Amino acid sequence: MLAPLRERRFALYLIGQMLSQVGDGIYLVTLPFVMLNQGGGPANLGVVLACYGAARLAFFPVGGTLVDRLGARPVMLAADALRALVVLGFVVLAAEGRIPLWAMIAVAVPFGILGGIFMPASFAVLPQIVRPESLAPGNSLIQIMQSTSRIVGPGLGGALVGSLNSGVGLLIDAFTFLVSSLTLMAIRPSRPAVETADETAARHADGGVQDGDQLRTWRSVLRYAASSPLVRMNLLTTLVFNLAAVGLIDVALPSFAQGPLGRGALGFGVMMTGLGAGSVIGALLGPALLRLRRRGLIALCLGIAEGLALMGIPVGSSLVVATAALFTAASLQAVVNVFYMTMLQKSVPARALGRVMSLLVTCAGLAYPASALLTGSVLGTVDPEVVIIVAGLGVSAAFSVGFLSRPYRNL
């Protein structure tokens, strides 16, 4: 598990990204209070966040293209350095008093664009900085880092806003972007010059593009994605999981905690703690799946079990049962995430990995607002327990489709 940390490039990468994501968590808490303190109001905050989200979503494919042409590390480095400048510009605006809406949008849009460019690169960079045998534990450590940062960052942000002021939180966020840029600058990855044996075998097994097609165009990458059972099923499960999970966690669970569970915000916080702990435990166990026989079949079974665990959340309207169900579902999801991310990084040709990862994050990005809006509208007519059960069924159904593909079962 700890072997990747003995590689200087990975250790630098992990430190830089951990600080950057903690900074993102601080920013997540700081931004609303900057706007509200400046008299912006909830409506303006919604407009700014919508502009940020739309810009980020639109630039996922651009980020994937840049990764495949320039390399993941240079793209991440440039995006983080520019995001540091954008946040510093935001600090200057906040220091001058009331911020007009147009100025907030002028900050949110480039911040979203840079985030959209950065994300596919962050998914594609690992094969360039660790040895192939370190991919699975590397993905596991990254997922643990992300889960930890989601807890630490917002907590620090809340403390800073409460005890100091919002501008300090923004300065810290800018500083973390700068540190991330410096760590990326210190890494000297080696990009594969030729297709690896794993990539060649995967392409023939998947019935992918012809050898003469060098995956230089988006059309050839889309054809490759459509013909590869691994990529095709990962896109499907990512889309369905996010359609189910986002509305379940962000909308249905708070309603369930407030209503049938009767535990309110405290109960919701306890359930989310269980979810975070499950993600860490699952990430620790993830690399073990790569060493098992019939690992593809086992991964599908784990995905189905995850959906069943989600369906168990409302059983008995018990906080203990709900928390245990979320812990179990999050553990299984983390194991599956480590497995499939590692398989993609090993199997997708290096020249197309950035664009394939951009397709993956685009599926997640499209599902996020759709899931939240759909769940919010449905909860007006049905109980949250029904929404939770349907979401779990959707997750199990998505993974069940994988049994129809022999290459996917036999990964």
PDB file of C-alpha atoms in Angstrom, residues 138-251:
ATOM      1  CA  GLY A 138      -1.395   4.888  -5.901  1.00  0.00           C
ATOM      2  CA  ASN A 139      -5.074   5.215  -6.785  1.00  0.00           C
ATOM      3  CA  SER A 140      -5.941   3.948  -3.315  1.00  0.00           C
ATOM      4  CA  LEU A 141      -3.784   6.576  -1.599  1.00  0.00           C
ATOM      5  CA  ILE A 142      -5.215   9.315  -3.828  1.00  0.00           C
ATOM      6  CA  GLN A 143      -8.766   8.319  -2.903  1.00  0.00           C
ATOM      7  CA  ILE A 144      -7.873   8.306   0.809  1.00  0.00           C
ATOM      8  CA  MET A 145      -6.333  11.754   0.378  1.00  0.00           C
ATOM      9  CA  GLN A 146      -9.461  13.037  -1.360  1.00  0.00           C
ATOM     10  CA  SER A 147     -11.772  11.661   1.339  1.00  0.00           C
ATOM     11  CA  THR A 148      -9.641  13.196   4.087  1.00  0.00           C
ATOM     12  CA  SER A 149      -9.436  16.561   2.317  1.00  0.00           C
ATOM     13  CA  ARG A 150     -13.239  16.735   2.015  1.00  0.00           C
ATOM     14  CA  ILE A 151     -13.405  16.611   5.822  1.00  0.00           C
ATOM     15  CA  VAL A 152     -10.408  18.785   6.729  1.00  0.00           C
ATOM     16  CA  GLY A 153     -10.895  21.548   4.131  1.00  0.00           C
ATOM     17  CA  PRO A 154     -14.468  22.606   4.985  1.00  0.00           C
ATOM     18  CA  GLY A 155     -13.701  22.311   8.703  1.00  0.00           C
ATOM     19  CA  LEU A 156     -10.749  24.705   8.371  1.00  0.00           C
ATOM     20  CA  GLY A 157     -12.804  26.990   6.164  1.00  0.00           C
ATOM     21  CA  GLY A 158     -15.554  27.223   8.751  1.00  0.00           C
ATOM     22  CA  ALA A 159     -13.037  27.952  11.509  1.00  0.00           C
ATOM     23  CA  LEU A 160     -11.329  30.676   9.467  1.00  0.00           C
ATOM     24  CA  VAL A 161     -14.562  32.369   8.476  1.00  0.00           C
ATOM     25  CA  GLY A 162     -15.832  32.211  12.039  1.00  0.00           C
ATOM     26  CA  SER A 163     -12.687  33.433  13.819  1.00  0.00           C
ATOM     27  CA  LEU A 164     -10.905  35.608  11.249  1.00  0.00           C
ATOM     28  CA  ASN A 165     -12.401  36.691   7.924  1.00  0.00           C
ATOM     29  CA  SER A 166     -13.234  35.293   4.516  1.00  0.00           C
ATOM     30  CA  GLY A 167     -10.256  36.950   2.830  1.00  0.00           C
ATOM     31  CA  VAL A 168      -7.829  34.801   4.834  1.00  0.00           C
ATOM     32  CA  GLY A 169      -9.502  31.661   3.516  1.00  0.00           C
ATOM     33  CA  LEU A 170      -9.141  32.893  -0.057  1.00  0.00           C
ATOM     34  CA  LEU A 171      -5.455  33.687   0.466  1.00  0.00           C
ATOM     35  CA  ILE A 172      -4.862  30.178   1.833  1.00  0.00           C
ATOM     36  CA  ASP A 173      -6.614  28.689  -1.206  1.00  0.00           C
ATOM     37  CA  ALA A 174      -4.388  30.735  -3.551  1.00  0.00           C
ATOM     38  CA  PHE A 175      -1.320  29.596  -1.599  1.00  0.00           C
ATOM     39  CA  THR A 176      -2.293  25.910  -1.915  1.00  0.00           C
ATOM     40  CA  PHE A 177      -2.644  26.282  -5.684  1.00  0.00           C
ATOM     41  CA  LEU A 178       0.820  27.803  -5.777  1.00  0.00           C
ATOM     42  CA  VAL A 179       2.283  24.941  -3.712  1.00  0.00           C
ATOM     43  CA  SER A 180       0.594  22.417  -6.004  1.00  0.00           C
ATOM     44  CA  SER A 181       2.166  24.145  -9.014  1.00  0.00           C
ATOM     45  CA  LEU A 182       5.609  24.002  -7.427  1.00  0.00           C
ATOM     46  CA  THR A 183       5.313  20.286  -6.599  1.00  0.00           C
ATOM     47  CA  LEU A 184       4.169  19.551 -10.147  1.00  0.00           C
ATOM     48  CA  MET A 185       7.112  21.566 -11.467  1.00  0.00           C
ATOM     49  CA  ALA A 186       9.469  19.416  -9.399  1.00  0.00           C
ATOM     50  CA  ILE A 187       8.104  16.205 -10.958  1.00  0.00           C
ATOM     51  CA  ARG A 188       9.768  14.941 -14.107  1.00  0.00           C
ATOM     52  CA  PRO A 189       7.496  12.190 -15.430  1.00  0.00           C
ATOM     53  CA  SER A 190       8.307  10.020 -18.395  1.00  0.00           C
ATOM     54  CA  ARG A 191       5.542   9.761 -20.986  1.00  0.00           C
ATOM     55  CA  PRO A 192       5.372   6.357 -22.701  1.00  0.00           C
ATOM     56  CA  ALA A 193       6.760   6.672 -26.220  1.00  0.00           C
ATOM     57  CA  VAL A 194       5.066   3.526 -27.489  1.00  0.00           C
ATOM     58  CA  GLU A 195       1.952   1.588 -26.655  1.00  0.00           C
ATOM     59  CA  THR A 196       2.437  -0.809 -23.762  1.00  0.00           C
ATOM     60  CA  ALA A 197       1.742  -4.525 -23.917  1.00  0.00           C
ATOM     61  CA  ASP A 198      -1.320  -4.042 -21.684  1.00  0.00           C
ATOM     62  CA  GLU A 199      -2.699  -1.404 -24.058  1.00  0.00           C
ATOM     63  CA  THR A 200      -2.121  -3.583 -27.116  1.00  0.00           C
ATOM     64  CA  ALA A 201      -3.795  -6.597 -25.510  1.00  0.00           C
ATOM     65  CA  ALA A 202      -6.717  -4.489 -24.328  1.00  0.00           C
ATOM     66  CA  ARG A 203      -7.284  -3.000 -27.758  1.00  0.00           C
ATOM     67  CA  HIS A 204      -7.412  -6.404 -29.431  1.00  0.00           C
ATOM     68  CA  ALA A 205      -9.594  -7.877 -26.675  1.00  0.00           C
ATOM     69  CA  ASP A 206     -11.990  -4.929 -26.790  1.00  0.00           C
ATOM     70  CA  GLY A 207     -12.270  -4.901 -30.555  1.00  0.00           C
ATOM     71  CA  GLY A 208     -10.954  -1.334 -30.522  1.00  0.00           C
ATOM     72  CA  VAL A 209      -9.680   0.901 -33.293  1.00  0.00           C
ATOM     73  CA  GLN A 210      -7.410  -0.393 -36.003  1.00  0.00           C
ATOM     74  CA  ASP A 211      -3.647  -0.225 -35.555  1.00  0.00           C
ATOM     75  CA  GLY A 212      -3.407   2.399 -38.287  1.00  0.00           C
ATOM     76  CA  ASP A 213      -5.638   4.760 -36.360  1.00  0.00           C
ATOM     77  CA  GLN A 214      -3.443   6.642 -33.919  1.00  0.00           C
ATOM     78  CA  LEU A 215      -6.373   8.037 -31.896  1.00  0.00           C
ATOM     79  CA  ARG A 216      -5.472  11.550 -32.930  1.00  0.00           C
ATOM     80  CA  THR A 217      -9.014  12.784 -33.455  1.00  0.00           C
ATOM     81  CA  TRP A 218     -12.032  12.929 -31.177  1.00  0.00           C
ATOM     82  CA  ARG A 219     -13.946  10.814 -33.682  1.00  0.00           C
ATOM     83  CA  SER A 220     -11.450   7.959 -33.338  1.00  0.00           C
ATOM     84  CA  VAL A 221     -11.481   8.252 -29.536  1.00  0.00           C
ATOM     85  CA  LEU A 222     -15.277   8.109 -29.438  1.00  0.00           C
ATOM     86  CA  ARG A 223     -15.176   5.065 -31.726  1.00  0.00           C
ATOM     87  CA  TYR A 224     -12.636   3.455 -29.418  1.00  0.00           C
ATOM     88  CA  ALA A 225     -14.767   4.232 -26.333  1.00  0.00           C
ATOM     89  CA  ALA A 226     -17.871   2.777 -27.994  1.00  0.00           C
ATOM     90  CA  SER A 227     -16.049  -0.422 -28.954  1.00  0.00           C
ATOM     91  CA  SER A 228     -14.278  -0.996 -25.631  1.00  0.00           C
ATOM     92  CA  PRO A 229     -16.367  -2.891 -23.041  1.00  0.00           C
ATOM     93  CA  LEU A 230     -14.177  -1.478 -20.264  1.00  0.00           C
ATOM     94  CA  VAL A 231     -14.645   2.163 -21.261  1.00  0.00           C
ATOM     95  CA  ARG A 232     -18.267   1.759 -22.305  1.00  0.00           C
ATOM     96  CA  MET A 233     -19.320   0.163 -19.026  1.00  0.00           C
ATOM     97  CA  ASN A 234     -17.347   2.651 -16.949  1.00  0.00           C
ATOM     98  CA  LEU A 235     -19.157   5.516 -18.673  1.00  0.00           C
ATOM     99  CA  LEU A 236     -22.516   3.826 -18.019  1.00  0.00           C
ATOM    100  CA  THR A 237     -21.878   3.068 -14.344  1.00  0.00           C
ATOM    101  CA  THR A 238     -20.424   6.551 -13.742  1.00  0.00           C
ATOM    102  CA  LEU A 239     -23.498   8.190 -15.257  1.00  0.00           C
ATOM    103  CA  VAL A 240     -25.999   5.993 -13.395  1.00  0.00           C
ATOM    104  CA  PHE A 241     -24.120   6.113 -10.086  1.00  0.00           C
ATOM    105  CA  ASN A 242     -23.978   9.916 -10.101  1.00  0.00           C
ATOM    106  CA  LEU A 243     -27.622  10.176 -11.148  1.00  0.00           C
ATOM    107  CA  ALA A 244     -28.490   8.016  -8.165  1.00  0.00           C
ATOM    108  CA  ALA A 245     -25.974   9.140  -5.560  1.00  0.00           C
ATOM    109  CA  VAL A 246     -25.996  12.924  -5.901  1.00  0.00           C
ATOM    110  CA  GLY A 247     -29.722  13.311  -5.330  1.00  0.00           C
ATOM    111  CA  LEU A 248     -29.655  10.620  -2.653  1.00  0.00           C
ATOM    112  CA  ILE A 249     -26.836  12.201  -0.622  1.00  0.00           C
ATOM    113  CA  ASP A 250     -27.490  15.914  -1.173  1.00  0.00           C
ATOM    114  CA  VAL A 251     -31.301  15.934  -1.223  1.00  0.00           C
TER     115      VAL A 251
END
